[in-house]
CSV table of C-alpha atoms and ligand atoms in Angstrom, one decimal:
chain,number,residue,atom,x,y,z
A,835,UNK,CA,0.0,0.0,0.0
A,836,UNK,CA,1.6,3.1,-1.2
A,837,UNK,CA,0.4,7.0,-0.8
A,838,UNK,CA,-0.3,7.8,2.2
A,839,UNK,CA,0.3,11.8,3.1
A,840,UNK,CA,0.8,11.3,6.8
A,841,UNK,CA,4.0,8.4,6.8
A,842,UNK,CA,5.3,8.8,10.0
A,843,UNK,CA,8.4,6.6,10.6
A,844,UNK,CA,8.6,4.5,13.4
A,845,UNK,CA,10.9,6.0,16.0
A,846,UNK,CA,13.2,4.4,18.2
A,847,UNK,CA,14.4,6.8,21.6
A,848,UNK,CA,17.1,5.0,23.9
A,849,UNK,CA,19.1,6.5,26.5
A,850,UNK,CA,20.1,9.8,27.6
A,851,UNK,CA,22.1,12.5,26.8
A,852,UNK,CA,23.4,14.4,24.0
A,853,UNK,CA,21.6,12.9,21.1
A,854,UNK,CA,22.8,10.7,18.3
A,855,UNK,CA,21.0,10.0,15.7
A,856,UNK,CA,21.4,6.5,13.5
A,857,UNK,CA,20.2,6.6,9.8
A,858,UNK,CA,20.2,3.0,8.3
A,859,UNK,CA,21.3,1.4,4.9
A,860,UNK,CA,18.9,0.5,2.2
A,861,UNK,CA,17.0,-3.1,3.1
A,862,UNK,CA,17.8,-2.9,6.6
A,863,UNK,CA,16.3,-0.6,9.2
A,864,UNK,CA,16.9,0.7,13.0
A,865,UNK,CA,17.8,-3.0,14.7
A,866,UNK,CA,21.0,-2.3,12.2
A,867,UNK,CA,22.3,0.0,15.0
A,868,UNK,CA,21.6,-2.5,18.4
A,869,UNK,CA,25.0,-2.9,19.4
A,870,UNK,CA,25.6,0.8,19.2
A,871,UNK,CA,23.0,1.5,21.4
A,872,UNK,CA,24.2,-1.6,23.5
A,873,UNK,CA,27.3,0.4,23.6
A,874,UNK,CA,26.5,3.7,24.1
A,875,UNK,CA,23.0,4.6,25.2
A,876,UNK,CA,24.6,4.5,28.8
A,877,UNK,CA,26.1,8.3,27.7
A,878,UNK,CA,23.6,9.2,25.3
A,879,UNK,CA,20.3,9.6,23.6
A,880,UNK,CA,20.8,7.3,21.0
A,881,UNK,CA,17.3,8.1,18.0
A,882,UNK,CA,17.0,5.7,15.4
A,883,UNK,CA,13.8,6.0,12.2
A,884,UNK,CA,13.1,3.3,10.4
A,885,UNK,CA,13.0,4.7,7.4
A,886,UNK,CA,9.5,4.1,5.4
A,887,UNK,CA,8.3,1.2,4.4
A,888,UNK,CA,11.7,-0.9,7.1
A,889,UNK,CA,11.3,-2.2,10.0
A,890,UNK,CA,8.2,-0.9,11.9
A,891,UNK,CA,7.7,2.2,9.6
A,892,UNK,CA,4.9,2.8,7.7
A,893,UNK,CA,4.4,2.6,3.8
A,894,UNK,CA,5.8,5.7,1.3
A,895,UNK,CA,4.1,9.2,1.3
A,896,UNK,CA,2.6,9.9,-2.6
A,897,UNK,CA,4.7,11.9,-4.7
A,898,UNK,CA,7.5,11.8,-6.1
A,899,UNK,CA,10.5,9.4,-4.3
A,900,UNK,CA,13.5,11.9,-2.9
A,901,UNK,CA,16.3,11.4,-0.4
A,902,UNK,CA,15.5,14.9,0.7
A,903,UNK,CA,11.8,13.1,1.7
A,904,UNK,CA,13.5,11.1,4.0
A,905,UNK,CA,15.3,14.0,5.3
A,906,UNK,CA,12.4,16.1,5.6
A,907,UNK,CA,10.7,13.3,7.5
A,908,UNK,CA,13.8,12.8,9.9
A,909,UNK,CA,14.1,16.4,10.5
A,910,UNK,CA,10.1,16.4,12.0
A,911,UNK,CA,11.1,13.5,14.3
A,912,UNK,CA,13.8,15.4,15.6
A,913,UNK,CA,11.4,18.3,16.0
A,914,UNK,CA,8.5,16.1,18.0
A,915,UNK,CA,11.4,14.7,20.2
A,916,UNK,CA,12.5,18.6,20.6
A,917,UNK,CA,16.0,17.7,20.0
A,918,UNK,CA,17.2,20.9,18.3
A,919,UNK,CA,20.7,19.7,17.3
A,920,UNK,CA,22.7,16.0,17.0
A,921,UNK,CA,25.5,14.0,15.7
A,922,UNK,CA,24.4,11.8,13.0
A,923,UNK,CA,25.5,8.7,12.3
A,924,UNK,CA,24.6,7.5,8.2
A,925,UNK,CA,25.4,3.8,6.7
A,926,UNK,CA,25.2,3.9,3.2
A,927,UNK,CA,21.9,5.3,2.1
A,928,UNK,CA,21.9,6.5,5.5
A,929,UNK,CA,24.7,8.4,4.3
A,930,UNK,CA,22.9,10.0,1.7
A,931,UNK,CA,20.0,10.9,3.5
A,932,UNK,CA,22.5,12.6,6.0
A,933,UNK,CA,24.3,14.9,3.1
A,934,UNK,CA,20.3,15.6,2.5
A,935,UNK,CA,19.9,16.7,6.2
A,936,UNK,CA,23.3,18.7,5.5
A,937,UNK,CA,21.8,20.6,2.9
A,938,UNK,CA,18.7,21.2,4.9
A,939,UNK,CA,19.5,22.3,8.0
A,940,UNK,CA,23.6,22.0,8.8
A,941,UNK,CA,23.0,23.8,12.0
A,942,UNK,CA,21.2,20.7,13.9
A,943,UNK,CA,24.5,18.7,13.4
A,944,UNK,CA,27.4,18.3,16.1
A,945,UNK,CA,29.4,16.1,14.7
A,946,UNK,CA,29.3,13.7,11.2
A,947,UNK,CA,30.0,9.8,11.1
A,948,UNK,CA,29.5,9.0,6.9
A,949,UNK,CA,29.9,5.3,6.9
A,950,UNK,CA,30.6,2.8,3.7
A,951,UNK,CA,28.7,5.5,1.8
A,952,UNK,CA,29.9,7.7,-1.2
A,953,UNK,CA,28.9,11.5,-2.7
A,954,UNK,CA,28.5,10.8,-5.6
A,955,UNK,CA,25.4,10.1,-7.8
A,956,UNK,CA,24.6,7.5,-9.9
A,957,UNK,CA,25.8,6.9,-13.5
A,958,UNK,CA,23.2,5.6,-15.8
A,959,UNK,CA,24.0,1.8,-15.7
A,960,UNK,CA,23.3,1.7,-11.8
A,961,UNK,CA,20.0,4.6,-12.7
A,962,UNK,CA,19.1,1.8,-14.8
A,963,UNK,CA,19.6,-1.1,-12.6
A,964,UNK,CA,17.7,0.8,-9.5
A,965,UNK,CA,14.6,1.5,-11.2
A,966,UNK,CA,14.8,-2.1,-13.0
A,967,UNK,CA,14.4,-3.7,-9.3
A,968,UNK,CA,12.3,-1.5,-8.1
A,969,UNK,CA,9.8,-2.2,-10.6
A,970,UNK,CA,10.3,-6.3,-10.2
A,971,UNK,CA,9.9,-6.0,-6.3
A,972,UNK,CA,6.4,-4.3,-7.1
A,973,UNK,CA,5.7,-6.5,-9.8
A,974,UNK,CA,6.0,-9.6,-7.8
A,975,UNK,CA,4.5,-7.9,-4.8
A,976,UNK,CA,7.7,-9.5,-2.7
A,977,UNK,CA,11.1,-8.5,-1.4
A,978,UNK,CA,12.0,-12.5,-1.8
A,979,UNK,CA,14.1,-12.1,-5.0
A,980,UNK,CA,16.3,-10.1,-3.9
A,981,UNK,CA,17.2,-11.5,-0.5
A,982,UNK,CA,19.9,-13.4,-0.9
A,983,UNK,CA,21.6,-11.1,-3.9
A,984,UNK,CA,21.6,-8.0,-0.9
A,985,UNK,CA,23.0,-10.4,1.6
A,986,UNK,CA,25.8,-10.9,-1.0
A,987,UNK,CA,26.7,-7.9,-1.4
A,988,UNK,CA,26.5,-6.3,2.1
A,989,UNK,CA,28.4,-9.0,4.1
A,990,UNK,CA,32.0,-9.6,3.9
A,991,UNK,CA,32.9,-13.4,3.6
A,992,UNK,CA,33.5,-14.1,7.4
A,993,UNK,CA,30.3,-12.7,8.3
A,994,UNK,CA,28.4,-14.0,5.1
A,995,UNK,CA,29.4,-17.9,6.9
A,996,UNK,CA,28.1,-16.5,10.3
A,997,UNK,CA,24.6,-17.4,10.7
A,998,UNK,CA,24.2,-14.8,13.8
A,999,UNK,CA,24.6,-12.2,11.3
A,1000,UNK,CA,23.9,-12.9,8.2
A,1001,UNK,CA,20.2,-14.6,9.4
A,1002,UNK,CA,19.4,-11.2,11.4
A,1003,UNK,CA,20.1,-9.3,8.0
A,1004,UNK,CA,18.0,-11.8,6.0
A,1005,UNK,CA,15.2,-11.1,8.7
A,1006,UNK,CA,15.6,-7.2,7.9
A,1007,UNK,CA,15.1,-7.6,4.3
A,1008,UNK,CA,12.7,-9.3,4.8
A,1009,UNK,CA,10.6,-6.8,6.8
A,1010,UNK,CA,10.8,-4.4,4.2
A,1011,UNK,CA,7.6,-3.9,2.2
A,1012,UNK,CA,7.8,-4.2,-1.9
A,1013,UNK,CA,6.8,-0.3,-2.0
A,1014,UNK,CA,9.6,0.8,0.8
A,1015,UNK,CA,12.5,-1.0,-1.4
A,1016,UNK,CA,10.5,0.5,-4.4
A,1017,UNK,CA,10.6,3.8,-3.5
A,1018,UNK,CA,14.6,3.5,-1.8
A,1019,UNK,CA,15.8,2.5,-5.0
A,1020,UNK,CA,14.2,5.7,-6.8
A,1021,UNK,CA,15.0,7.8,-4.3
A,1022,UNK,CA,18.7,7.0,-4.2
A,1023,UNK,CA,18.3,7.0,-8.3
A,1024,UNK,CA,17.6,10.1,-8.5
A,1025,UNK,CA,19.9,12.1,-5.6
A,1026,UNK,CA,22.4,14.8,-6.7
A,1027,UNK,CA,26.3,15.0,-6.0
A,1028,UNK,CA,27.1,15.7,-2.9
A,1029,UNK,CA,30.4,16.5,-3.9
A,1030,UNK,CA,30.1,20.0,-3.4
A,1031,UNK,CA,29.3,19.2,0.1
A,1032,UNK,CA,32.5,17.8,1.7
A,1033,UNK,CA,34.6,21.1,2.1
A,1034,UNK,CA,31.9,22.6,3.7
A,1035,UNK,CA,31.3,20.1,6.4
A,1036,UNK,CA,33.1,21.8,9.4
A,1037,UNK,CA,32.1,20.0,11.9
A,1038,UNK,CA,33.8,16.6,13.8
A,1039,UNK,CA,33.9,14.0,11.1
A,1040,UNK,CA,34.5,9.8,10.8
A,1041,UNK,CA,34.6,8.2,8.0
A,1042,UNK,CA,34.5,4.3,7.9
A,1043,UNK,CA,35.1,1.9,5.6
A,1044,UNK,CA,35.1,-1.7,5.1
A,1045,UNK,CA,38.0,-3.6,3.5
A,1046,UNK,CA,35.6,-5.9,2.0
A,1047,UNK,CA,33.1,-3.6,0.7
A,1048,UNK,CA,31.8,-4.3,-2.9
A,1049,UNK,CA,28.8,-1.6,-2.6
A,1050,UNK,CA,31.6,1.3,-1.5
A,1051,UNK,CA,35.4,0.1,-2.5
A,1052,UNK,CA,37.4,1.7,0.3
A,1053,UNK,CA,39.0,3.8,-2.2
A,1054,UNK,CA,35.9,6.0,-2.9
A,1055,UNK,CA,35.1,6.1,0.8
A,1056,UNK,CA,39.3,7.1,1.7
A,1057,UNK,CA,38.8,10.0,-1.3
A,1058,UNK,CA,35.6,11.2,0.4
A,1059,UNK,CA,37.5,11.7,3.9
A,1060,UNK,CA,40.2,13.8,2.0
A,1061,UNK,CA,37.7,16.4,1.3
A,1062,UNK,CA,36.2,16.5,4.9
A,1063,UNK,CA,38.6,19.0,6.9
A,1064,UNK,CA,39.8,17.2,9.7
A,1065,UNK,CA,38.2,13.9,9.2
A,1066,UNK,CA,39.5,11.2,10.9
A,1067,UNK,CA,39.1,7.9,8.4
A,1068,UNK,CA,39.1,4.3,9.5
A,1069,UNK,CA,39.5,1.0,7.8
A,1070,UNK,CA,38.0,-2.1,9.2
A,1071,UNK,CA,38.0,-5.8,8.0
A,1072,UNK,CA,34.1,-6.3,6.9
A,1073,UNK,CA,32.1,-6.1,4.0
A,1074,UNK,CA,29.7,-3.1,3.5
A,1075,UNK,CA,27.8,-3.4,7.4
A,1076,UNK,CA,30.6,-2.6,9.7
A,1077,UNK,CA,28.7,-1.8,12.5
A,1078,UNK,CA,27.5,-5.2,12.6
A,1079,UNK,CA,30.4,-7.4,11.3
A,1080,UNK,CA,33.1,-5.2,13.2
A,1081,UNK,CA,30.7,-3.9,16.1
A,1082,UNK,CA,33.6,-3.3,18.6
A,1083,UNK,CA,36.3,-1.5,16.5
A,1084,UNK,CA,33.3,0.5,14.7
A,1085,UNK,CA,32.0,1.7,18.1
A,1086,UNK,CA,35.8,2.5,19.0
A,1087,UNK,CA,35.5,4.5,16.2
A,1088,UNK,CA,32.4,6.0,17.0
A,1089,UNK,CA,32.7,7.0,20.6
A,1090,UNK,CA,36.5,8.7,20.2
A,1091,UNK,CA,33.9,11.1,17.5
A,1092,UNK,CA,31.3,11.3,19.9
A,1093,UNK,CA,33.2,11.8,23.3
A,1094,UNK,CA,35.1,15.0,23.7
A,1095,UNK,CA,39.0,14.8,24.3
A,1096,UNK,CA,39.3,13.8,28.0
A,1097,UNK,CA,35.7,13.2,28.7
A,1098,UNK,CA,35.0,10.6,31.7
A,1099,UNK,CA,33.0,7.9,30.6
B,906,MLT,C1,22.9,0.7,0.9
B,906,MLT,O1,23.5,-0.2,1.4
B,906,MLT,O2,22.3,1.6,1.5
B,906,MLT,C2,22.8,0.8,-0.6
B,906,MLT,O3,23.2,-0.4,-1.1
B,906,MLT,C3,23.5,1.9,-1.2
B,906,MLT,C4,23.4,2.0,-2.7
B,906,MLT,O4,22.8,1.1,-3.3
B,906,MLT,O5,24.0,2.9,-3.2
């Protein structure tokens, strides 16, 4: 069921403190982030959307699909939780959708984590292959086909042959509605360069990367950091999903961004 006006995404507040807010990758959805909430919800208020149509969200607004509709629709969470400024955490397509909150309203952001994600948009053969499975996911009215393909590509090998993650990603796909993935894929079809972003970021910046990742080579992802003033960029060994393959380097990661220099834990 696609078109509703008032698509609300399901909103998931834990902890307290400064707030962090988690934007998940494409297929999955907030659960993406449990171990960094495991890990640092003791120090702060860790938000997480499920983005439409993922996890507990509901379908797609009508209109046209935009990464900037996401944004929009994180930005009037943030409002009805009267957090007025964050860090912001993005994975991938959560990536994008923070450059999108960048554009829109730079002054709610502390501090930038851009994981396994990339500025720039898409060239015609991935256009192409976007809008080719969003229209078979509607078509068959089921996510099924392209289970197994996704888990290929986000998992590195080791966590691919670990069935306590790869089974719990399988499960997120899952949950994702034909008409969420549908309108994803368009969305992230569509979105500009963010190229033109990266020198202006001025705030506290990580960039992460995965050794294995076939989605974002670590290449792209090191070049991004080189534009970021200041950012500090880390490699891990995983595929495309560090925060769940590598949970423990990846929240290292995160909390030296998020704690200030000599801050007590
Ligand atoms: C994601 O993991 O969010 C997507 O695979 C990113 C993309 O398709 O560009």
């Amino acid at each position: 069921m696609a078109g509703r006006s008032d698509s609300v995404p399901a909103v998931h507040d834990t902890g307290r403190g400064d707030a962090v807010l988690f934007l998940h990758a494409y297929t999955l959805d907030a659960s993406q982030w449990d171990h960094q909430v495991a890990a640092l919800s003791g120090d702060f208020r860790c938000v997480r959307v499920d983005l439409w149509g993922c996890g507990g969200s509901p379908p797609p607004p009508a209109g046209a699909p935009s990464l900037a509709g996401y944004a929009t629709s994180v930005l009037a969470v943030l409002d009805a939780l009267e957090i007025d400024r964050c860090s912001v955490v993005g994975l991938s397509m959560g990536g994008y959708v923070a450059f999108e909150l960048w554009r829109l309203a730079p002054q709610r952001i502390r501090a930038l984590a851009l994981c396994s994600t990339r500025p720039s948009a898409d060239d015609d053969v991935r256009r192409d292959d976007r809008l080719a499975v969003a229209a078979r996911v509607e078509r068959e009215h089921s996510v099924e086909s392209i289970v197994e393909p996704m888990l290929d590509r986000l998992l590195g090998p080791a966590a691919r042959n670990e069935v306590h993650i790869a089974d719990p990603v399988r499960g997120r796909i899952r949950r994702c509605t034909p008409d969420g993935i549908a309108f994803a894929q368009r969305a992230m079809a569509v979105r500009r360069d963010s190229g033109d972003l990266l020198e202006r970021i001025d705030v506290p910046a990580l960039v992460i990367a995965g050794k294995h990742d076939i989605i974002t080579p670590v290449a792209e992802v090191h070049a991004m950091s080189g534009s970021i003033s200041g950012a500090r960029f880390v490699e891990l060994d995983c595929g495309h999903l560090g925060n769940l393959e590598q949970p423990h380097a990846f929240n290292e990661a995160l909390s030296d961004l998020l704690m200030p220099a000599g801050a007590v834990r």
